[in-house]
Short mmCIF file of C-alpha atoms in Angstrom, two decimals:
data_model
loop_
_atom_site.label_atom_id
_atom_site.label_comp_id
_atom_site.label_asym_id
_atom_site.label_seq_id
_atom_site.Cartn_x
_atom_site.Cartn_y
_atom_site.Cartn_z
CA MET J 1 48.28 -4.57 -165.52
CA ASP J 2 46.23 -7.61 -166.53
CA SER J 3 43.01 -6.47 -168.19
CA THR J 4 41.51 -9.77 -169.32
CA PRO J 5 37.72 -10.14 -168.88
CA VAL J 6 38.18 -12.73 -166.11
CA THR J 7 40.55 -10.49 -164.14
CA LEU J 8 38.27 -7.46 -164.53
CA PHE J 9 35.26 -9.55 -163.50
CA GLU J 10 37.00 -10.66 -160.31
CA SER J 11 38.04 -7.08 -159.53
CA TYR J 12 34.52 -5.70 -160.02
CA HIS J 13 33.03 -8.58 -158.03
CA GLN J 14 35.40 -7.93 -155.14
CA ASP J 15 34.40 -4.24 -155.11
CA TYR J 16 30.74 -5.26 -155.24
CA GLU J 17 31.08 -7.62 -152.25
CA HIS J 18 32.84 -4.90 -150.25
CA ILE J 19 29.97 -2.46 -150.91
CA ILE J 20 27.29 -5.06 -150.11
CA ARG J 21 28.95 -5.93 -146.79
CA GLY J 22 28.78 -2.24 -145.88
CA VAL J 23 25.13 -2.04 -146.93
CA LYS J 24 24.28 -5.09 -144.84
CA GLN J 25 26.00 -3.56 -141.79
CA LYS J 26 24.12 -0.27 -142.21
CA LEU J 27 20.69 -1.83 -142.78
CA GLU J 28 20.77 -4.72 -140.32
CA LYS J 29 22.61 -3.02 -137.47
CA ASP J 30 23.33 0.71 -137.71
CA ALA J 31 19.92 1.87 -138.95
CA GLN J 32 18.18 -0.39 -136.46
CA GLU J 33 19.95 1.28 -133.55
CA GLN J 34 19.74 4.88 -134.79
CA ARG J 35 16.92 7.42 -134.76
CA GLY J 36 16.05 10.71 -136.43
CA GLU J 37 18.58 12.49 -138.62
CA GLN J 38 21.32 10.01 -137.85
CA ARG J 39 19.25 7.15 -139.29
CA LYS J 40 18.25 9.25 -142.31
CA ALA J 41 21.91 9.96 -143.05
CA THR J 42 22.70 6.24 -142.82
CA LEU J 43 19.88 5.39 -145.23
CA ARG J 44 21.09 8.06 -147.68
CA ARG J 45 24.54 6.47 -147.62
CA VAL J 46 22.89 3.11 -148.28
CA GLU J 47 21.17 4.57 -151.36
CA MET J 48 24.49 5.84 -152.71
CA ASP J 49 26.15 2.48 -152.02
CA LEU J 50 23.34 0.64 -153.81
CA ASP J 51 23.75 2.92 -156.85
CA SER J 52 27.48 2.10 -156.91
CA ALA J 53 26.69 -1.62 -156.60
CA ASP J 54 24.22 -1.26 -159.49
CA ASP J 55 26.99 0.18 -161.69
CA LEU J 56 29.28 -2.71 -160.75
CA ILE J 57 26.58 -5.23 -161.72
CA SER J 58 26.48 -3.63 -165.18
CA GLN J 59 30.26 -3.98 -165.40
CA LEU J 60 30.04 -7.65 -164.36
CA GLU J 61 27.46 -8.38 -167.06
CA ALA J 62 29.58 -6.61 -169.67
CA GLU J 63 32.75 -8.54 -168.77
CA VAL J 64 30.88 -11.88 -168.85
CA GLN J 65 30.34 -11.41 -172.60
CA GLY J 66 34.10 -11.32 -173.19
CA ILE J 67 34.92 -14.45 -171.13
CA PRO J 68 35.64 -17.64 -173.17
CA THR J 69 32.52 -19.73 -173.69
CA SER J 70 34.07 -22.74 -171.98
CA ILE J 71 34.07 -21.02 -168.57
CA ARG J 72 31.46 -18.30 -169.16
CA PRO J 73 28.49 -20.07 -167.45
CA GLN J 74 30.04 -20.01 -163.97
CA TYR J 75 30.76 -16.28 -164.20
CA ALA J 76 27.30 -15.58 -165.64
CA SER J 77 25.80 -17.45 -162.66
CA ARG J 78 27.83 -15.33 -160.22
CA ALA J 79 26.67 -12.14 -161.95
CA ARG J 80 23.02 -13.24 -161.74
CA GLN J 81 23.38 -14.11 -158.05
CA ALA J 82 24.96 -10.73 -157.35
CA LYS J 83 22.07 -9.02 -159.15
CA MET J 84 19.53 -10.99 -157.10
CA ASP J 85 21.29 -10.06 -153.86
CA LEU J 86 21.31 -6.40 -154.91
CA GLN J 87 17.55 -6.46 -155.54
CA ARG J 88 17.00 -8.01 -152.12
CA TYR J 89 18.96 -5.25 -150.40
CA LYS J 90 17.16 -2.61 -152.46
CA LYS J 91 13.84 -3.96 -151.18
CA LEU J 92 15.18 -4.07 -147.64
CA ALA J 93 16.31 -0.44 -147.97
CA ARG J 94 12.86 0.62 -149.23
CA ASP J 95 11.20 -1.16 -146.30
CA MET J 96 13.63 0.49 -143.91
CA HIS J 97 12.88 3.91 -145.43
CA TYR J 98 9.18 3.33 -144.92
CA LYS J 99 9.53 2.14 -141.34
CA ALA J 100 11.91 4.96 -140.44
CA SER J 101 9.65 7.61 -141.96
CA ARG J 102 6.63 6.20 -140.15
CA ALA J 103 8.47 5.94 -136.83
CA ASP J 104 9.78 9.51 -137.11
CA TRP J 105 6.33 10.78 -137.98
CA MET J 106 4.79 8.95 -135.04
CA ASP J 107 7.46 10.33 -132.68
CA GLY J 108 6.65 13.87 -133.76
CA HIS J 109 2.86 13.44 -133.75
CA ASN J 110 2.11 11.23 -130.77
CA PRO J 111 -1.09 12.61 -129.15
CA SER J 112 -1.27 12.96 -125.35
CA SER J 113 -3.86 11.02 -123.40
CA ASP J 114 -5.82 14.16 -122.40
CA GLN J 115 -6.43 15.38 -125.99
CA PRO J 116 -10.05 15.38 -127.19
CA TYR J 117 -11.38 12.55 -129.29
CA GLU J 118 -11.63 14.83 -132.34
CA ASP J 119 -7.90 15.59 -132.19
CA GLY J 120 -7.13 11.88 -132.12
CA ALA J 121 -9.33 11.33 -135.18
CA ASN J 122 -7.51 14.13 -137.01
CA GLU J 123 -4.16 12.62 -136.11
CA ARG J 124 -5.33 9.25 -137.42
CA THR J 125 -6.49 10.88 -140.66
CA ARG J 126 -3.12 12.59 -141.12
CA LEU J 127 -1.37 9.31 -140.38
CA LEU J 128 -3.37 7.49 -143.03
CA SER J 129 -2.71 10.29 -145.50
CA GLY J 130 1.00 10.11 -144.77
CA HIS J 131 0.88 6.33 -145.18
CA GLU J 132 -0.74 6.73 -148.60
CA ARG J 133 1.91 9.22 -149.68
CA LEU J 134 4.61 6.81 -148.60
CA ASN J 135 2.96 4.03 -150.58
CA ASP J 136 2.83 6.29 -153.64
CA ALA J 137 6.48 7.16 -153.22
CA SER J 138 7.34 3.47 -152.83
CA GLN J 139 5.41 2.67 -156.01
CA ARG J 140 7.24 5.38 -157.94
CA LEU J 141 10.54 4.04 -156.65
CA GLN J 142 9.62 0.53 -157.77
CA ASN J 143 8.69 1.85 -161.22
CA SER J 144 11.99 3.70 -161.45
CA THR J 145 13.84 0.54 -160.42
CA ARG J 146 11.97 -1.51 -163.02
CA LEU J 147 12.80 1.05 -165.72
CA ALA J 148 16.46 1.02 -164.68
CA LEU J 149 16.54 -2.79 -164.88
CA GLU J 150 14.97 -2.72 -168.33
CA THR J 151 17.56 -0.18 -169.42
CA GLU J 152 20.31 -2.41 -168.03
CA ASP J 153 18.93 -5.40 -169.92
CA ALA J 154 18.83 -3.37 -173.14
CA GLY J 155 22.42 -2.25 -172.57
CA ALA J 156 23.49 -5.85 -171.93
CA ASP J 157 21.79 -6.94 -175.18
CA ILE J 158 23.64 -4.22 -177.09
CA LEU J 159 26.94 -5.33 -175.56
CA ARG J 160 26.24 -8.94 -176.52
CA ALA J 161 25.44 -7.87 -180.08
CA LEU J 162 28.69 -5.88 -180.25
CA VAL J 163 30.67 -8.88 -179.01
CA VAL J 164 29.08 -11.09 -181.69
CA GLN J 165 29.86 -8.51 -184.36
CA ARG J 166 33.45 -8.27 -183.13
CA GLU J 167 33.79 -12.06 -183.40
CA GLN J 168 32.34 -11.96 -186.91
CA ILE J 169 34.80 -9.25 -187.94
CA GLU J 170 37.70 -11.25 -186.48
CA ASN J 171 36.54 -14.35 -188.35
CA ALA J 172 36.27 -12.34 -191.58
CA ARG J 173 39.75 -10.96 -190.98
CA GLY J 174 41.08 -14.50 -190.55
CA THR J 175 39.38 -15.57 -193.79
CA LEU J 176 40.96 -12.62 -195.64
CA ASN J 177 44.38 -13.52 -194.24
CA ASN J 178 43.94 -17.10 -195.43
CA ALA J 179 42.87 -15.82 -198.85
CA ASP J 180 45.93 -13.55 -199.04
CA THR J 181 48.15 -16.53 -198.19
CA SER J 182 46.50 -18.65 -200.90
CA ILE J 183 46.90 -15.85 -203.46
CA ASP J 184 50.57 -15.49 -202.58
CA ARG J 185 51.08 -19.23 -203.03
CA ALA J 186 49.22 -19.22 -206.36
CA SER J 187 51.25 -16.23 -207.53
CA GLY J 188 54.49 -18.04 -206.67
CA THR J 189 53.34 -21.13 -208.57
CA ILE J 190 52.44 -19.08 -211.65
CA LYS J 191 55.84 -17.37 -211.57
CA LYS J 192 57.53 -20.77 -211.43
CA MET J 193 55.46 -21.96 -214.40
CA ILE J 194 56.37 -18.85 -216.39
CA ARG J 195 60.08 -19.35 -215.66
CA GLN J 196 59.76 -23.00 -216.67
CA MET J 197 58.02 -21.98 -219.90
CA TYR J 198 60.77 -19.53 -220.81
CA LYS J 199 63.36 -22.16 -220.02
CA GLN J 200 61.62 -24.68 -222.29
CA ARG J 201 61.38 -22.07 -225.04
CA PHE J 202 65.08 -21.36 -224.74
CA ILE J 203 65.89 -25.06 -224.96
CA ILE J 204 63.64 -25.52 -228.01
CA ALA J 205 65.13 -22.47 -229.71
CA SER J 206 68.63 -23.80 -229.02
CA LEU J 207 67.71 -27.17 -230.50
CA ILE J 208 66.25 -25.53 -233.60
CA LEU J 209 69.37 -23.41 -234.00
CA VAL J 210 71.58 -26.48 -233.73
CA LEU J 211 69.45 -28.32 -236.28
CA VAL J 212 69.64 -25.37 -238.68
CA ILE J 213 73.41 -25.26 -238.30
CA VAL J 214 73.66 -29.02 -238.91
CA ILE J 215 71.46 -28.77 -242.00
CA ILE J 216 73.56 -25.89 -243.33
CA VAL J 217 76.74 -27.84 -242.75
CA ILE J 218 75.31 -30.92 -244.46
CA LEU J 219 74.13 -28.87 -247.44
CA TYR J 220 77.51 -27.20 -247.65
CA PHE J 221 79.37 -30.47 -247.86
CA LYS J 222 76.92 -32.02 -250.30
CA LEU J 223 76.41 -29.17 -252.67
CA ILE J 224 79.51 -27.07 -252.54
CA ARG J 225 82.27 -29.54 -251.70
CA HIS J 226 80.84 -32.24 -253.91
#
């Protein structure tokens, strides 16, 4: 199985697009046509799908760091576009949650025309209170989303730092290999020089021995045979 960064990026991106198509169908069609518990169930499925898409975005950003620099920009651009699309659907889902909650509340608390004015004022007060609670919940959700994005950015920075460190280690390993090769070559040269030195010493010793023998022979014939 091919596990290069480019292949993994394409696989994650394909899974992401499949999830986003399902989210778009649920938000723009299914949830618009549904009411009550059926719509709530659809929106819960959308939340789970968006969480899965969020995980895939993190995977895309991680794989981008391992793609060769010559082609990395185009994949980084695709990852950024996917992240922007995800944020847009998250906002659409939050708006849909708000509208659905408000519509369900209104369906269950719609005053009849013959109720007293005071009852209508109370209903309006409860509606405003519910609206404020929804706004608070929406704000908390936005804060949670912002915190998650900051965490993702920190994780991406850590991954980039690890990739840089890995490249530095590989470069250092290559330098050590080159140094080992140079040492081996130098060692071979020194061995050759040592052998050459011993050879020269042997030749010189042989010459000296021959000269000694010649001198002895000459002295023999001059002194003894004379």
